[in-house]
């Protein structure tokens, strides 16, 4: 087979033999070379699929090839099927076209894989794989995701694959594939399929720490669950279906379910100081090793320097946690309980999931869940540092001008209090979970409402003599850090403009004498004249 490969494909294929199956960077470089070949010469896509099918037959049907060992075939299959956002669009379209053309052949080999006994194939493997035969059907199913263009849907093929996904986890329960779990959800019966999977691991495997279950539990209830994720949105429905007969389960099964599926994703599982010290030390050691050995490269989202800085920040966070666990385990426990309470308090979806779970579970098995719900209710009802102002408290017509006033009084002079902090506000806001890491790439609606409706007393407004609108050249305004946390003028984000509505607001600022940076709003002559008539001096941002 090697001699039949096009020369360019053969040279890269041979590189795989020399690379270790757990060398992520080396394999990523090889995968990028394959993508370049596919993009530069689409005719090579078919040749690569020929190699892929040949490697499948070596691993699954023991087809003989004296030039390709099974471990070499395994590495190519895993690499060819692995996730990548870097595959060029044209290459992806061509790859998926070939896969669909050979779907029946591929499906037949999947049947062979799903009916084969698990066995060791490679002693060396990536952290997400097992090195066993089960990795191969997992990769084969994932191929339908990773080689499919984002705008292409194949409902008929997906309907054929859904039963195979369930069969895969039953045949090879150690498989951790996150993608295949998500494939189950793209189905009208998604909640039923996920609950069937949970029941398999809970009742038949008696192991809820295995396979995809920790990931599913985290996406349902965890601190970083995405609010648009199917598992999060449908968490209550999934738990009702899963726990429908839990009152007849063995007590140890119920206890394991509560610990692994509910308390662990919320980080309030039962544990010991020794266990947590060992975990935290491993976490620190792994982070140190990664920083020491990683060859940092610029990514699409950050420079190499920023990527390393990000890793160092996480290392410091891990070290602080380890120090707290070692010195004051009780405080660490209190801290994680408070974080879980807040997580539940700000999410109606999670509160519903916990409530239905406590109702379905046998008496006496859900005390911790009930305590979380009780403390979350107390958290919601406690006085807030940043209660949401009422619309009636707002007297400004122009939001842009009001923000400059807030910048002057709240952030520069600190006489308008409390000084609004989006991170603290998000912690106590209970109508939805504000995730700054995902929500902060645009104006956060609740922060806008807070600033828009914030009452500013006359005695403070009378003290406003100077206002400044920043283009971002000086680092930007502090209010933007809290309104639009990842505002980036370099990426095209604009200032919040001051409009002609501000003319009516000038009466609220009788002592305003100077306004700089207004050119950033590209204001019209009407507003400029109104400012001039009131004797307000206008300065360019650079002159201020």
mmCIF file of C-alpha atoms in Angstrom, residues 311-457:
data_model
loop_
_atom_site.group_PDB
_atom_site.id
_atom_site.type_symbol
_atom_site.label_atom_id
_atom_site.label_comp_id
_atom_site.label_asym_id
_atom_site.label_seq_id
_atom_site.Cartn_x
_atom_site.Cartn_y
_atom_site.Cartn_z
ATOM 1 C CA UNK A 311 -0.874 29.173 31.653
ATOM 2 C CA UNK A 312 1.195 30.908 34.357
ATOM 3 C CA UNK A 313 -1.927 32.577 35.768
ATOM 4 C CA UNK A 314 -3.589 29.175 36.070
ATOM 5 C CA UNK A 315 -0.479 27.772 37.762
ATOM 6 C CA UNK A 316 -0.609 30.537 40.383
ATOM 7 C CA UNK A 317 -4.296 29.821 40.929
ATOM 8 C CA UNK A 318 -3.534 26.114 41.464
ATOM 9 C CA UNK A 319 -0.738 26.944 43.921
ATOM 10 C CA UNK A 320 -3.026 29.190 45.970
ATOM 11 C CA UNK A 321 -5.676 26.485 46.127
ATOM 12 C CA UNK A 322 -3.097 23.909 47.254
ATOM 13 C CA UNK A 323 -1.852 26.242 49.988
ATOM 14 C CA UNK A 324 -5.398 26.778 51.278
ATOM 15 C CA UNK A 325 -6.205 23.046 51.274
ATOM 16 C CA UNK A 326 -3.006 22.293 53.207
ATOM 17 C CA UNK A 327 -3.380 25.111 55.741
ATOM 18 C CA UNK A 328 -7.154 25.433 56.249
ATOM 19 C CA UNK A 329 -9.214 22.595 54.793
ATOM 20 C CA UNK A 330 -12.362 23.816 56.539
ATOM 21 C CA UNK A 331 -12.132 27.217 54.852
ATOM 22 C CA UNK A 332 -11.580 25.519 51.499
ATOM 23 C CA UNK A 333 -14.735 23.456 52.063
ATOM 24 C CA UNK A 334 -16.706 26.564 53.017
ATOM 25 C CA UNK A 335 -15.436 28.352 49.926
ATOM 26 C CA UNK A 336 -16.509 25.618 47.520
ATOM 27 C CA UNK A 337 -19.932 25.353 49.201
ATOM 28 C CA UNK A 338 -20.474 29.095 48.790
ATOM 29 C CA UNK A 339 -19.484 28.874 45.128
ATOM 30 C CA UNK A 340 -21.973 26.048 44.570
ATOM 31 C CA UNK A 341 -24.719 27.975 46.373
ATOM 32 C CA UNK A 342 -24.124 30.978 44.141
ATOM 33 C CA UNK A 343 -24.086 28.740 41.047
ATOM 34 C CA UNK A 344 -27.503 27.358 42.003
ATOM 35 C CA UNK A 345 -28.892 30.741 43.075
ATOM 36 C CA UNK A 346 -28.232 32.424 39.734
ATOM 37 C CA UNK A 347 -29.613 29.595 37.569
ATOM 38 C CA UNK A 348 -33.324 28.809 37.484
ATOM 39 C CA UNK A 349 -32.495 25.892 35.167
ATOM 40 C CA UNK A 350 -30.160 24.310 37.724
ATOM 41 C CA UNK A 351 -32.549 24.952 40.614
ATOM 42 C CA UNK A 352 -35.257 23.101 38.692
ATOM 43 C CA UNK A 353 -32.891 20.197 37.973
ATOM 44 C CA UNK A 354 -31.954 19.889 41.660
ATOM 45 C CA UNK A 355 -35.557 20.209 42.793
ATOM 46 C CA UNK A 356 -36.845 17.421 40.521
ATOM 47 C CA UNK A 357 -33.887 15.243 41.546
ATOM 48 C CA UNK A 358 -34.666 15.670 45.237
ATOM 49 C CA UNK A 359 -38.294 14.753 44.528
ATOM 50 C CA UNK A 360 -37.398 11.629 42.525
ATOM 51 C CA UNK A 361 -34.722 10.291 44.874
ATOM 52 C CA UNK A 362 -35.515 8.067 47.878
ATOM 53 C CA UNK A 363 -36.113 9.784 51.216
ATOM 54 C CA UNK A 364 -32.937 10.541 53.103
ATOM 55 C CA UNK A 365 -30.673 10.494 50.049
ATOM 56 C CA UNK A 366 -30.928 14.127 49.001
ATOM 57 C CA UNK A 367 -30.122 16.114 52.163
ATOM 58 C CA UNK A 368 -27.191 17.896 50.519
ATOM 59 C CA UNK A 369 -29.285 18.782 47.477
ATOM 60 C CA UNK A 370 -32.033 20.206 49.688
ATOM 61 C CA UNK A 371 -29.428 22.165 51.680
ATOM 62 C CA UNK A 372 -28.045 23.648 48.458
ATOM 63 C CA UNK A 373 -31.532 24.735 47.384
ATOM 64 C CA UNK A 374 -32.240 26.230 50.809
ATOM 65 C CA UNK A 375 -28.970 28.165 50.935
ATOM 66 C CA UNK A 376 -29.463 29.306 47.344
ATOM 67 C CA UNK A 377 -32.845 30.778 48.303
ATOM 68 C CA UNK A 378 -31.236 32.621 51.228
ATOM 69 C CA UNK A 379 -28.519 33.876 48.874
ATOM 70 C CA UNK A 380 -31.120 35.228 46.462
ATOM 71 C CA UNK A 381 -32.947 37.055 49.232
ATOM 72 C CA UNK A 382 -29.967 38.656 50.961
ATOM 73 C CA UNK A 383 -29.328 42.404 50.478
ATOM 74 C CA UNK A 384 -27.292 43.163 47.385
ATOM 75 C CA UNK A 385 -24.383 45.524 46.886
ATOM 76 C CA UNK A 386 -25.705 46.370 43.425
ATOM 77 C CA UNK A 387 -29.520 46.172 43.438
ATOM 78 C CA UNK A 388 -30.938 46.845 39.982
ATOM 79 C CA UNK A 389 -32.070 50.506 39.779
ATOM 80 C CA UNK A 390 -35.588 51.325 38.607
ATOM 81 C CA UNK A 391 -36.190 52.887 35.207
ATOM 82 C CA UNK A 392 -37.923 55.810 36.891
ATOM 83 C CA UNK A 393 -34.613 56.788 38.535
ATOM 84 C CA UNK A 394 -33.029 57.659 35.182
ATOM 85 C CA UNK A 395 -33.148 61.284 34.000
ATOM 86 C CA UNK A 396 -30.716 61.111 31.082
ATOM 87 C CA UNK A 397 -31.949 60.708 27.502
ATOM 88 C CA UNK A 398 -28.520 60.019 26.009
ATOM 89 C CA UNK A 399 -26.794 56.859 27.254
ATOM 90 C CA UNK A 400 -23.383 57.829 25.859
ATOM 91 C CA UNK A 401 -23.297 61.125 27.762
ATOM 92 C CA UNK A 402 -24.472 59.464 30.968
ATOM 93 C CA UNK A 403 -21.635 56.946 30.733
ATOM 94 C CA UNK A 404 -19.104 59.796 30.599
ATOM 95 C CA UNK A 405 -20.696 61.267 33.722
ATOM 96 C CA UNK A 406 -20.468 57.865 35.426
ATOM 97 C CA UNK A 407 -16.812 57.585 34.387
ATOM 98 C CA UNK A 408 -16.076 60.973 35.957
ATOM 99 C CA UNK A 409 -18.043 60.573 39.193
ATOM 100 C CA UNK A 410 -17.826 56.822 39.857
ATOM 101 C CA UNK A 411 -14.508 55.653 38.439
ATOM 102 C CA UNK A 412 -12.300 58.750 38.387
ATOM 103 C CA UNK A 413 -13.435 60.665 41.472
ATOM 104 C CA UNK A 414 -15.164 57.771 43.271
ATOM 105 C CA UNK A 415 -17.906 59.947 44.757
ATOM 106 C CA UNK A 416 -20.771 58.098 43.044
ATOM 107 C CA UNK A 417 -20.975 54.875 45.016
ATOM 108 C CA UNK A 418 -20.985 51.939 45.149
ATOM 109 C CA UNK A 419 -18.382 51.657 42.399
ATOM 110 C CA UNK A 420 -19.932 49.163 39.989
ATOM 111 C CA UNK A 421 -17.936 45.961 39.428
ATOM 112 C CA UNK A 422 -19.323 43.528 36.861
ATOM 113 C CA UNK A 423 -17.679 40.523 38.541
ATOM 114 C CA UNK A 424 -19.300 41.284 41.901
ATOM 115 C CA UNK A 425 -22.588 42.162 40.203
ATOM 116 C CA UNK A 426 -22.588 38.826 38.345
ATOM 117 C CA UNK A 427 -22.022 36.939 41.602
ATOM 118 C CA UNK A 428 -25.194 38.324 43.176
ATOM 119 C CA UNK A 429 -27.439 38.625 40.118
ATOM 120 C CA UNK A 430 -30.022 35.832 40.291
ATOM 121 C CA UNK A 431 -32.304 36.180 37.257
ATOM 122 C CA UNK A 432 -29.790 34.448 35.004
ATOM 123 C CA UNK A 433 -26.186 33.299 35.162
ATOM 124 C CA UNK A 434 -23.943 36.021 33.763
ATOM 125 C CA UNK A 435 -20.848 34.345 32.329
ATOM 126 C CA UNK A 436 -18.366 37.163 31.767
ATOM 127 C CA UNK A 437 -15.987 34.917 29.818
ATOM 128 C CA UNK A 438 -18.655 34.273 27.179
ATOM 129 C CA UNK A 439 -20.982 37.275 27.591
ATOM 130 C CA UNK A 440 -18.211 39.879 27.765
ATOM 131 C CA UNK A 441 -17.549 40.100 24.034
ATOM 132 C CA UNK A 442 -20.517 42.429 23.681
ATOM 133 C CA UNK A 443 -22.423 44.810 25.941
ATOM 134 C CA UNK A 444 -23.785 42.801 28.874
ATOM 135 C CA UNK A 445 -27.523 43.671 28.915
ATOM 136 C CA UNK A 446 -27.878 43.710 32.699
ATOM 137 C CA UNK A 447 -24.871 46.010 33.103
ATOM 138 C CA UNK A 448 -26.365 48.342 30.504
ATOM 139 C CA UNK A 449 -29.677 48.397 32.374
ATOM 140 C CA UNK A 450 -27.853 49.128 35.638
ATOM 141 C CA UNK A 451 -25.955 52.099 34.187
ATOM 142 C CA UNK A 452 -28.962 53.307 32.197
ATOM 143 C CA UNK A 453 -31.282 53.440 35.205
ATOM 144 C CA UNK A 454 -28.726 54.460 37.840
ATOM 145 C CA UNK A 455 -29.861 57.499 39.816
ATOM 146 C CA UNK A 456 -27.294 60.310 40.018
ATOM 147 C CA UNK A 457 -28.197 62.980 42.596
#
